[in-house]
XYZ file of C-alpha atoms in Angstrom:
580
model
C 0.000 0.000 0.000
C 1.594 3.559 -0.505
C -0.228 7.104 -1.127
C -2.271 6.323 -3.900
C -4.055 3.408 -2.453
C -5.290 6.067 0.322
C -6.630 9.022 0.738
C -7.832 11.733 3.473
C -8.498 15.134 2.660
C -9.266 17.595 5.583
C -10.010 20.551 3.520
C -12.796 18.195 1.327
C -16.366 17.896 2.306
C -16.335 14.479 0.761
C -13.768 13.266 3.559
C -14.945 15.550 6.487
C -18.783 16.700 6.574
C -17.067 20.091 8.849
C -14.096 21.361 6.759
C -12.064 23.685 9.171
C -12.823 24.593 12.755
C -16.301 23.508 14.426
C -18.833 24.310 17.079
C -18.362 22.254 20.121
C -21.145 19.287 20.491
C -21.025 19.502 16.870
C -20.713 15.880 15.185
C -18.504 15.750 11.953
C -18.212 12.729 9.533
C -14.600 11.474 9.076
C -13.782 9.539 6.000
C -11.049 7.784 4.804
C -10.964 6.094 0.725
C -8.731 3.016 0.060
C -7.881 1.173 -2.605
C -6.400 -2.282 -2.163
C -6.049 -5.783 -3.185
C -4.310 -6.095 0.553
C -6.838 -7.711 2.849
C -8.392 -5.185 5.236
C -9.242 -6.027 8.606
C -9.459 -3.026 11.098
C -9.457 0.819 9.715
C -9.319 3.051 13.359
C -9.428 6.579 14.071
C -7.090 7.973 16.681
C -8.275 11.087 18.827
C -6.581 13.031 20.946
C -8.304 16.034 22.513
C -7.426 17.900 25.945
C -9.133 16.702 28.772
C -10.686 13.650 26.582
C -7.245 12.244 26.253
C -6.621 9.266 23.215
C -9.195 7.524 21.876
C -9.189 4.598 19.284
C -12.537 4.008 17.366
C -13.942 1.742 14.569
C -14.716 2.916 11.354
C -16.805 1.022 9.428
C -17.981 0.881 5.159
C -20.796 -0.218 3.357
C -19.166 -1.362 0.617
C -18.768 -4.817 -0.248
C -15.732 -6.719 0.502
C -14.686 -7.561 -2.633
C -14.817 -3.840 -4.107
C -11.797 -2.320 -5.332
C -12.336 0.520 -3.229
C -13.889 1.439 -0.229
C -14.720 4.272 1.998
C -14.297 3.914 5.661
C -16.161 6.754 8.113
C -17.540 7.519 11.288
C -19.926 9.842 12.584
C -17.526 11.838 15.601
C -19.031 13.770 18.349
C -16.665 16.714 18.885
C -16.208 17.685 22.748
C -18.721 19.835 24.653
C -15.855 22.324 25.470
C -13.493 24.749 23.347
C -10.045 23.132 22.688
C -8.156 21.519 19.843
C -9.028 17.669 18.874
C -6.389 15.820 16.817
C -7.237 12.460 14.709
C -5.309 9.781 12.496
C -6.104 7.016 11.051
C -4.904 3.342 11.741
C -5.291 0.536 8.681
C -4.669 -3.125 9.744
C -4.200 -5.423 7.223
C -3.584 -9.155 7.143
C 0.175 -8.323 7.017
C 1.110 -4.853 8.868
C -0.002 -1.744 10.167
C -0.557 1.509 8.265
C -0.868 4.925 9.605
C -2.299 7.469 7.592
C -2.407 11.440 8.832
C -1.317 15.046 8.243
C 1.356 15.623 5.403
C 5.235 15.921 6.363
C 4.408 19.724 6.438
C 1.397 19.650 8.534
C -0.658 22.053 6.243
C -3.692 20.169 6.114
C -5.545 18.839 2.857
C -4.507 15.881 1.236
C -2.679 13.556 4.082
C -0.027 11.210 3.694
C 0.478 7.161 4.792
C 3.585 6.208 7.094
C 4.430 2.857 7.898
C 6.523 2.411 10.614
C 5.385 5.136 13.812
C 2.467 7.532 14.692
C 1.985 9.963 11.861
C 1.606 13.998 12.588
C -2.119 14.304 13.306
C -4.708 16.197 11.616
C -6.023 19.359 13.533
C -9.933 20.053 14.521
C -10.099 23.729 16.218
C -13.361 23.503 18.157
C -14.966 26.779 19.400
C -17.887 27.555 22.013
C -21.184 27.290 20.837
C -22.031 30.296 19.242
C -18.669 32.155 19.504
C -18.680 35.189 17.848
C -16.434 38.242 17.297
C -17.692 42.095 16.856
C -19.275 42.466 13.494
C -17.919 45.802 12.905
C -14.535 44.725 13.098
C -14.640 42.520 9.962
C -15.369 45.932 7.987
C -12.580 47.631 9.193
C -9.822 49.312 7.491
C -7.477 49.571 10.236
C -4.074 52.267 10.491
C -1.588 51.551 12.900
C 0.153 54.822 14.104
C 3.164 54.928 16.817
C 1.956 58.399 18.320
C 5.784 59.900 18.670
C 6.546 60.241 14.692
C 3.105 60.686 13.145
C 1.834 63.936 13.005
C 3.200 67.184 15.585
C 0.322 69.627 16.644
C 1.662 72.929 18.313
C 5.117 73.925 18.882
C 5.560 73.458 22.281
C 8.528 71.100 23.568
C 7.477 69.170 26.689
C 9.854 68.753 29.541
C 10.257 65.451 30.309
C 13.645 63.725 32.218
C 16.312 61.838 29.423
C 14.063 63.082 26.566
C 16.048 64.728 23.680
C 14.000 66.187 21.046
C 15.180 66.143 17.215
C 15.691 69.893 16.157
C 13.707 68.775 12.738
C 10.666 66.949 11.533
C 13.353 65.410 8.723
C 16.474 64.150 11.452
C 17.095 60.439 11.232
C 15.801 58.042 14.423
C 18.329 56.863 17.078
C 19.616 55.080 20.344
C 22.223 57.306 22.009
C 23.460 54.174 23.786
C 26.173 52.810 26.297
C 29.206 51.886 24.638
C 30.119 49.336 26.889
C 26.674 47.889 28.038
C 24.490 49.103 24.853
C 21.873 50.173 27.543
C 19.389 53.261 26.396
C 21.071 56.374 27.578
C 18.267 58.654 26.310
C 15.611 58.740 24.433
C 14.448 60.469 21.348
C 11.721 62.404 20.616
C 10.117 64.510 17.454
C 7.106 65.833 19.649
C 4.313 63.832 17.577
C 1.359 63.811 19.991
C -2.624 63.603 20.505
C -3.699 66.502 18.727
C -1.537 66.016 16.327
C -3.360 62.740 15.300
C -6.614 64.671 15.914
C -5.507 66.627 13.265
C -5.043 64.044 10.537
C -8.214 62.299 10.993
C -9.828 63.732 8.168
C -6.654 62.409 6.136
C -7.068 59.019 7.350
C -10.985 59.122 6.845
C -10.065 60.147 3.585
C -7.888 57.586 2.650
C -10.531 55.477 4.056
C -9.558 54.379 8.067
C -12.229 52.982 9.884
C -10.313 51.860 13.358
C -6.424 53.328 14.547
C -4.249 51.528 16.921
C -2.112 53.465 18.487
C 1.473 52.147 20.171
C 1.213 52.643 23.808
C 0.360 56.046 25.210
C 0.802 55.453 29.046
C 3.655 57.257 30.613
C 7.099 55.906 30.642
C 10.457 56.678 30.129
C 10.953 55.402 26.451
C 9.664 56.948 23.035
C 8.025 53.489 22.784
C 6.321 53.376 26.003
C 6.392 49.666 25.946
C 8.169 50.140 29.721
C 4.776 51.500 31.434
C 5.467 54.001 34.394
C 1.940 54.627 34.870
C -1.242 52.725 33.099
C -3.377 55.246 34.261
C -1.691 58.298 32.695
C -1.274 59.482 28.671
C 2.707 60.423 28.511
C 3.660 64.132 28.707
C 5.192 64.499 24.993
C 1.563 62.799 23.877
C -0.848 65.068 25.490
C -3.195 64.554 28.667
C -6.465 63.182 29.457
C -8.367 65.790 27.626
C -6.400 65.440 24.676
C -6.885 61.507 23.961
C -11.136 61.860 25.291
C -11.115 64.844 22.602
C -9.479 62.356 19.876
C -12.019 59.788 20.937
C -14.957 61.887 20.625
C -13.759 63.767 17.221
C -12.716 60.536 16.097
C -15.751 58.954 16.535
C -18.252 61.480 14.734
C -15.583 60.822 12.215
C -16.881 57.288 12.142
C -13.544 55.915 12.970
C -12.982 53.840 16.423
C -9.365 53.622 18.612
C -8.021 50.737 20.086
C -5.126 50.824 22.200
C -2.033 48.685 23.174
C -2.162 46.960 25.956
C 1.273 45.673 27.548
C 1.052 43.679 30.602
C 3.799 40.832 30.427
C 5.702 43.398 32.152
C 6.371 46.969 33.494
C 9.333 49.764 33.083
C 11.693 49.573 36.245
C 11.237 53.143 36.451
C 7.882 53.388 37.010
C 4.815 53.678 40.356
C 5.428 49.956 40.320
C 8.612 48.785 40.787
C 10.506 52.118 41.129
C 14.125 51.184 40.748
C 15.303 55.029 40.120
C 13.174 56.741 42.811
C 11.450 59.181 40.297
C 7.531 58.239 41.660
C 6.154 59.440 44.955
C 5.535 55.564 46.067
C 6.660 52.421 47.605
C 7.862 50.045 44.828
C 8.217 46.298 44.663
C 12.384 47.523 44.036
C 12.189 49.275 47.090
C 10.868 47.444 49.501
C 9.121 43.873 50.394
C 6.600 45.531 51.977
C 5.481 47.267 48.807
C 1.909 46.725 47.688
C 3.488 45.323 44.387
C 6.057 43.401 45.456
C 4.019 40.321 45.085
C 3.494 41.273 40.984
C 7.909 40.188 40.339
C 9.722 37.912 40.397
C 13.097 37.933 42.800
C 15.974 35.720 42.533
C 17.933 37.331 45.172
C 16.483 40.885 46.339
C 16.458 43.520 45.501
C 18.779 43.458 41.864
C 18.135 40.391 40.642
C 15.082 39.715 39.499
C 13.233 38.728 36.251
C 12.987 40.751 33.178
C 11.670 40.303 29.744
C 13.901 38.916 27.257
C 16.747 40.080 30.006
C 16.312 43.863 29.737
C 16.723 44.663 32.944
C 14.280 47.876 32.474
C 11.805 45.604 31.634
C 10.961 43.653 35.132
C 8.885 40.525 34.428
C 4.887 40.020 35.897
C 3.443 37.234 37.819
C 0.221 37.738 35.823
C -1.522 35.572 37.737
C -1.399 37.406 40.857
C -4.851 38.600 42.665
C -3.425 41.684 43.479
C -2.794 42.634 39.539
C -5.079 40.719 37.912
C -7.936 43.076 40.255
C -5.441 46.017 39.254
C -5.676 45.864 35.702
C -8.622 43.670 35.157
C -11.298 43.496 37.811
C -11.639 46.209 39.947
C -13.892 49.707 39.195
C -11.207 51.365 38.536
C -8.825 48.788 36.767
C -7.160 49.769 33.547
C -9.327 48.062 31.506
C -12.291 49.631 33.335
C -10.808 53.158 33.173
C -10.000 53.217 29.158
C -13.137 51.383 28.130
C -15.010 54.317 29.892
C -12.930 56.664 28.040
C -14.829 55.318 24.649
C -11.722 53.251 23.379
C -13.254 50.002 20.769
C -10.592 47.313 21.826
C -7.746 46.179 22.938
C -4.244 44.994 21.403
C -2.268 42.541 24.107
C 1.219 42.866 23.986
C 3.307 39.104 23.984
C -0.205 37.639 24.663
C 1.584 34.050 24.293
C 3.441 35.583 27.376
C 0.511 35.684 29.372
C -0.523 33.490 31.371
C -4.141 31.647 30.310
C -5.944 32.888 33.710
C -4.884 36.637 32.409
C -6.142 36.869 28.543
C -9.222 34.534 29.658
C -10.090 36.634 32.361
C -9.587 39.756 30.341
C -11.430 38.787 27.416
C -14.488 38.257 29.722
C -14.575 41.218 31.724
C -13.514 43.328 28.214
C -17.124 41.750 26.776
C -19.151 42.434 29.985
C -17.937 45.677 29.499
C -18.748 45.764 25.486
C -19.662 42.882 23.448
C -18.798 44.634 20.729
C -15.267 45.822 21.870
C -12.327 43.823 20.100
C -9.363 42.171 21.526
C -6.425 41.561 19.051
C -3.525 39.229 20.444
C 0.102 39.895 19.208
C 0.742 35.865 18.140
C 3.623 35.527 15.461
C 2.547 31.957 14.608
C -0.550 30.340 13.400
C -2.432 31.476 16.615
C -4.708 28.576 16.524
C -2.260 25.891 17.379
C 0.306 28.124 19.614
C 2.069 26.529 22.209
C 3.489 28.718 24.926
C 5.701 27.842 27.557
C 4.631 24.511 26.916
C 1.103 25.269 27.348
C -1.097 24.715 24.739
C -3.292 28.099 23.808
C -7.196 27.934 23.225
C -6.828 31.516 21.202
C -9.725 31.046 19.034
C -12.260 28.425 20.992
C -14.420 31.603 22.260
C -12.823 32.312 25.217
C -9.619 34.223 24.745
C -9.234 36.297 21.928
C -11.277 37.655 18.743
C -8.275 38.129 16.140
C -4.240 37.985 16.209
C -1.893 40.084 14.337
C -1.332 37.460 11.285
C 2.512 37.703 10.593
C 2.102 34.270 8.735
C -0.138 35.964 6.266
C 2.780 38.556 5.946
C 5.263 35.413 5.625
C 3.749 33.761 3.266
C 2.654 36.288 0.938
C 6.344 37.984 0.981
C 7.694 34.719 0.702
C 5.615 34.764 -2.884
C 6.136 37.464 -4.404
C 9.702 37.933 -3.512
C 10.320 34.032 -5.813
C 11.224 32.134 -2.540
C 8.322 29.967 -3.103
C 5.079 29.173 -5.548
C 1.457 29.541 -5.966
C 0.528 26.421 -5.025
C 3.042 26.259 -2.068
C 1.704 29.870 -1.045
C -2.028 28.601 -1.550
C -1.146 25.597 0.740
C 0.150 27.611 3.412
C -2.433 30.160 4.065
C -5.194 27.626 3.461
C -3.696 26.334 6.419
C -4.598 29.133 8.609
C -8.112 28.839 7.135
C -8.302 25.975 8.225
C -7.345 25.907 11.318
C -9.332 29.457 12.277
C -12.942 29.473 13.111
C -14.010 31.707 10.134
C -15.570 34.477 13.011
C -11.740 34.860 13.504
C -10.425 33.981 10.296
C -12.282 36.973 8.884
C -10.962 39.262 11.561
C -7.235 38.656 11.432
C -4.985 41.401 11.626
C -3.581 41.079 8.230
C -0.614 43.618 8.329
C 2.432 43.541 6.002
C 4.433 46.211 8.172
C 4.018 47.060 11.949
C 6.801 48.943 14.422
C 8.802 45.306 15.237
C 9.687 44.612 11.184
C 11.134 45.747 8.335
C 9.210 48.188 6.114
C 8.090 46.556 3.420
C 9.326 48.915 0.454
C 12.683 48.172 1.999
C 12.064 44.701 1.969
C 10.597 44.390 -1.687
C 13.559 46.362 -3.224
C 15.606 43.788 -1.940
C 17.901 45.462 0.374
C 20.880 43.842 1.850
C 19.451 43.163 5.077
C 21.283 40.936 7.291
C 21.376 40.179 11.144
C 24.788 42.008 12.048
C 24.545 45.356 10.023
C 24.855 47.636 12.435
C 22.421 50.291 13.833
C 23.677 53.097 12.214
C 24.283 51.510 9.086
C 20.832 50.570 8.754
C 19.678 54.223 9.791
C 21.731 55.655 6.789
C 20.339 52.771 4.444
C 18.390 54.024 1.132
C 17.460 52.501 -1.545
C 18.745 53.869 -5.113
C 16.149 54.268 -7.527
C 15.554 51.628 -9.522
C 15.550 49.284 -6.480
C 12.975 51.754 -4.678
C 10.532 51.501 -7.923
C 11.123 46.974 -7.877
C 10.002 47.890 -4.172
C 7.101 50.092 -4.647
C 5.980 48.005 -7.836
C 5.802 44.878 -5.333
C 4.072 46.975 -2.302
C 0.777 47.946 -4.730
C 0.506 44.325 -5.535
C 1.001 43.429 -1.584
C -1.686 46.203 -0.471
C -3.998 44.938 -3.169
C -4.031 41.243 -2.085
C -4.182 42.528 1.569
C -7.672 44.491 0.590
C -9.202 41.945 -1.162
C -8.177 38.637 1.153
C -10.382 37.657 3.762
C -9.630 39.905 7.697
C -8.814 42.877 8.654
C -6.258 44.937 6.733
C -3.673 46.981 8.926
C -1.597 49.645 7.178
C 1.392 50.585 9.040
C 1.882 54.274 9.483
C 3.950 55.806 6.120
C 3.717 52.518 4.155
C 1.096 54.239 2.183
C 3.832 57.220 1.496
C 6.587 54.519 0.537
C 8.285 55.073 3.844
C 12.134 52.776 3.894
C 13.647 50.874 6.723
C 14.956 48.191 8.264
C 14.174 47.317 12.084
C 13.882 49.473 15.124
C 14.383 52.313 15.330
C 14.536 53.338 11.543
C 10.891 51.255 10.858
C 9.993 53.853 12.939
C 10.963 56.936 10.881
C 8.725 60.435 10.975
C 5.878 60.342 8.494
C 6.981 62.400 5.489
C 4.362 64.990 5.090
C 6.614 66.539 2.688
C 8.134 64.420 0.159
C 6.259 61.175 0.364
C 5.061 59.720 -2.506
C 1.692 60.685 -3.326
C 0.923 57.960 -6.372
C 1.320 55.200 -3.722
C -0.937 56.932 -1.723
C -3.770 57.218 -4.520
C -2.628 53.524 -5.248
C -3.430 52.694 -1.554
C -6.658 54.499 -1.594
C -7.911 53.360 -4.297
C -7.694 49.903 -3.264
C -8.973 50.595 0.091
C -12.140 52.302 -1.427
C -12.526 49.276 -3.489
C -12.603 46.970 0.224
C -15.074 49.272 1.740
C -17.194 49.713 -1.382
C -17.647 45.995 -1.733
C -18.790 43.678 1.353
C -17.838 40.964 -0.746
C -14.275 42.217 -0.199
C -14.994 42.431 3.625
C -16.811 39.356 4.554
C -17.667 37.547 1.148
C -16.816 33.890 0.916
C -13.383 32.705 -0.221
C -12.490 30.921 -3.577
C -8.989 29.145 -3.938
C -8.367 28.919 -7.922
C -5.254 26.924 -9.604
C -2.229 28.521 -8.371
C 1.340 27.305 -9.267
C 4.571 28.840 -10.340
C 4.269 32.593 -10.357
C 0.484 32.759 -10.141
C -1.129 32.958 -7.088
C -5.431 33.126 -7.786
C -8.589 33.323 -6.030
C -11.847 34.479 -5.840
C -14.600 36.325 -3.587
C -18.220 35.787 -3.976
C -21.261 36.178 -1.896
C -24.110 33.545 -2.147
C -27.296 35.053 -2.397
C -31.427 33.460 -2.272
């Protein structure tokens, strides 16, 4: 027996009555066809779900014995709860054992038979019973904007401790860094703020924005703000309270909804929290084990050594799972979730979600929809989010209970991968079927799909084909521009990329400055100044113009998704609503 004596497809209704993710309770037909002279005498399917464990079950035909081929199913009951369920299939003839189960590249479709061990497993994703994610959402045109380099309002310079400000709009990004430890000295800063975005919104309406996410805002002591000081508090070079409720109001009547960035994994060292330098009027977990937070970190050996994320030491770890900060930023009247949903914000982005624990995105997920149904909560997962495994925990993301959408790098991947040669259609077709797949189509269709974002490589950059590698140094990647004819390859490539990201199934992300044709290679110069100035207006038309197109047509937006023949250098499909 070898592959073309068997077959199981996953992604055909002939071989499994539920192709992709189900409902939980649901019952889905599993099918297997072989074709044999061998003498069959036991076909099995082997489940695995969590909290089911393994389970070995008879399949049975109802064709004759002597027919060249048969077709072996079973009628499967999926599990009352949310989880992922995993299945193979076992084929005993009179002479050996076959397994038959998910190809070598675990992609889904069209399986493959192995003879001698257990065989990678197909994947069910089973959601709650009548999950669903916000409506509104899967509409969106979304703009990501990191506040400090978008748009300057006023020309007031804000005092604020190891700030330095750029003298111009048009200075180059940098680190003024440590020579011997590479730590941050300071900080810089080109003023970019609240009212400055207020002031664009009529730009981004009229390039056709629906929903902004904004970078952090809280105070801190970085340009980043990823190192919170204060989660109650908008950052002196951003603005204040008013400010952001005035950009929230005006950008509402605008018709276009804010969601913020939520990071939680961790806090700044300098900060109300853990207070390393001094600089806040409290009692932090640095300071003292009596401190109110001193229970939130994690000390090997009081008070300097302690955990941090990814070993920045600015960057002290959180016990997540801790009452005391779980009631902090999730339960209590006043928590920060609590505080910015009253301030009119649509959603939330979570930092490193795969870095927090389950207890924390569960429980903020559920509070986050008592507040608002209709709020959205986007999870930064680089992988296919579906199957994530995180600190050896496997992740429910998308069985109802944890997340509505994930920022889909592997939709980025993949479709880079493409069009810069490095693989085919059909390879490229394979992949991101995958993902369909595996998401519940409520989440499927409200994916992040971004092909930039403030952690990678600008995409122009990228599709010019710079010489990017791992040890050019910070400055030299600063200084980086592409000549011309390299810039146009890279521009050429970017209209096709924003036209398949309009037109594919989720939600569409641009990057701030992609639109303009803005270059660079990772932090900090991905994270140039928008170029009010000199950026290139034709892309922008190009990007508008497509983006009209999305929110002209619901097709485009929620319309049902048609894989055509795609091979070499073509990569095809189709959208298409079906209508009584």
């Amino acid at each position: 027996m070898d592959n073309s004596n068997v077959e199981h497809n996953s992604q055909n209704i002939y071989y499994r009555s539920t192709v992709g993710a189900a409902e939980s309770g649901s019952t889905v037909r599993l099918g297997i066809r072989l074709k044999t002279e061998e003498k069959i005498r036991q076909v099995l399917l082997h489940t695995w779900a969590e909290g089911n464990g393994e389970q070995w079950t008879d399949l049975s035909t109802r064709d004759k014995d002597d027919a060249p081929e048969k077709f072996y199913s079973i009628e499967w009951k999926l599990p009352e709860k949310g989880g992922l369920v995993w299945y193979y299939f076992i084929i005993v003839t009179a002479d050996r054992t076959y397994y038959y189960g998910n190809n070598i590249e675990q992609l889904g479709g069209i399986g493959q038979l192995y003879y001698d061990y257990a065989p990678p497993a197909f994947q069910i994703t089973v959601y709650r019973k009548g999950a669903k994610t916000p409506d509104w959402f899967k509409h969106a045109v979304m703009y990501q904007i990191f506040p400090d380099r978008f748009f300057r309002a006023g020309n007031e310079i804000v005092e604020k401790r190891g700030a330095v400000y750029h003298g111009s709009w048009k200075d180059e990004p940098f680190y003024h860094r440590d020579p011997v430890t590479n730590d941050v000295l300071y900080y810089d800063y080109y003023g970019g703020n609240l009212r400055g975005i207020e002031s664009k919104l009529d730009y981004l309406k009229d390039l056709g924005i629906s929903v902004i996410y904004l970078n952090p805002i809280f105070e801190s002591e970085s340009n980043h703000h990823y190192d919170t000081g204060d989660y109650h508090k908008i950052d002196v070079t951003l603005g204040t309270d008013e400010d952001f409720r005035h950009l929230i109001n005006t950008a509402r009547e605008k018709g276009i909804a804010i969601i913020l960035d939520g990071v939680f994994s961790h806090t700044g060292s300098d900060s109300i929290y853990f207070n390393r330098k001094g600089t806040y009027n409290s009692v932090g977990a640095y300071q003292s084990k009596e401190s109110p937070y001193h229970d939130w970190y994690i000390f090997r050996n009081f008070p300097n050594d302690y955990e941090s994320w990814w070993n920045f030491a600015n960057l002290p770890n959180i016990k997540e799972d801790t009452p005391s900060y779980m009631d902090f930023i999730i339960r209590n009247s006043d928590s920060v979730l609590h505080h910015w949903m009253r301030e009119g914000i649509a959603g939330w982005r979570l930092d490193v979600i795969d870095e927090l624990p389950p207890e924390f995105s569960q429980a903020f997920y559920s509070e986050l929809k008592k507040i608002n149904p209709d709020a959205v909560m986007i999870g930064e997962v680089w992988e296919d989010a579906s199957n994530k495994v995180a600190y050896g925990v496997q992740r429910q993301y998308f069985c109802g209970c944890e997340m509505d959408s994930s920022m889909n790098y592997p939709f980025r991947e993949h479709m880079f991968d493409f069009i810069l040669g490095q693989t085919d259609g059909k390879t490229c077709m394979r992949r991101l079927e995958s993902l369909r797949e595996n998401y519940p189509k409520e989440n499927f269709y409200s994916t992040m799909n971004l092909i930039a974002s403030h952690d990678i490589l600008r995409p122009v950059t990228v599709f010019g084909e710079a010489p990017f590698n791992g040890n050019m140094s910070e400055s030299d990647q600063i200084k980086f521009k592409l000549d011309a004819e390299a810039e146009k390859l890279g521009k050429a490539r970017l209209k096709m990329a924003a036209l398949w990201q309009m037109t594919y199934p989720g939600v569409p992300c641009v990057y701030y400055g992609d639109e303009i044709g803005l270059q660079g290679f990772k932090d900090p110069s991905n994270r140039r100044p928008y170029d009010w100035e000199n950026g290139d207006t034709e892309l922008r038309e190009t990007y508008k113009k497509y983006i009209a197109a999305r929110n002209d047509n619901v097709v485009l937006q929620t319309g049902e998704f048609l894989p055509l023949p795609s091979y070499d250098d073509i990569f095809a499909y189709a959208r298409y609503s079906q209508r009584s």
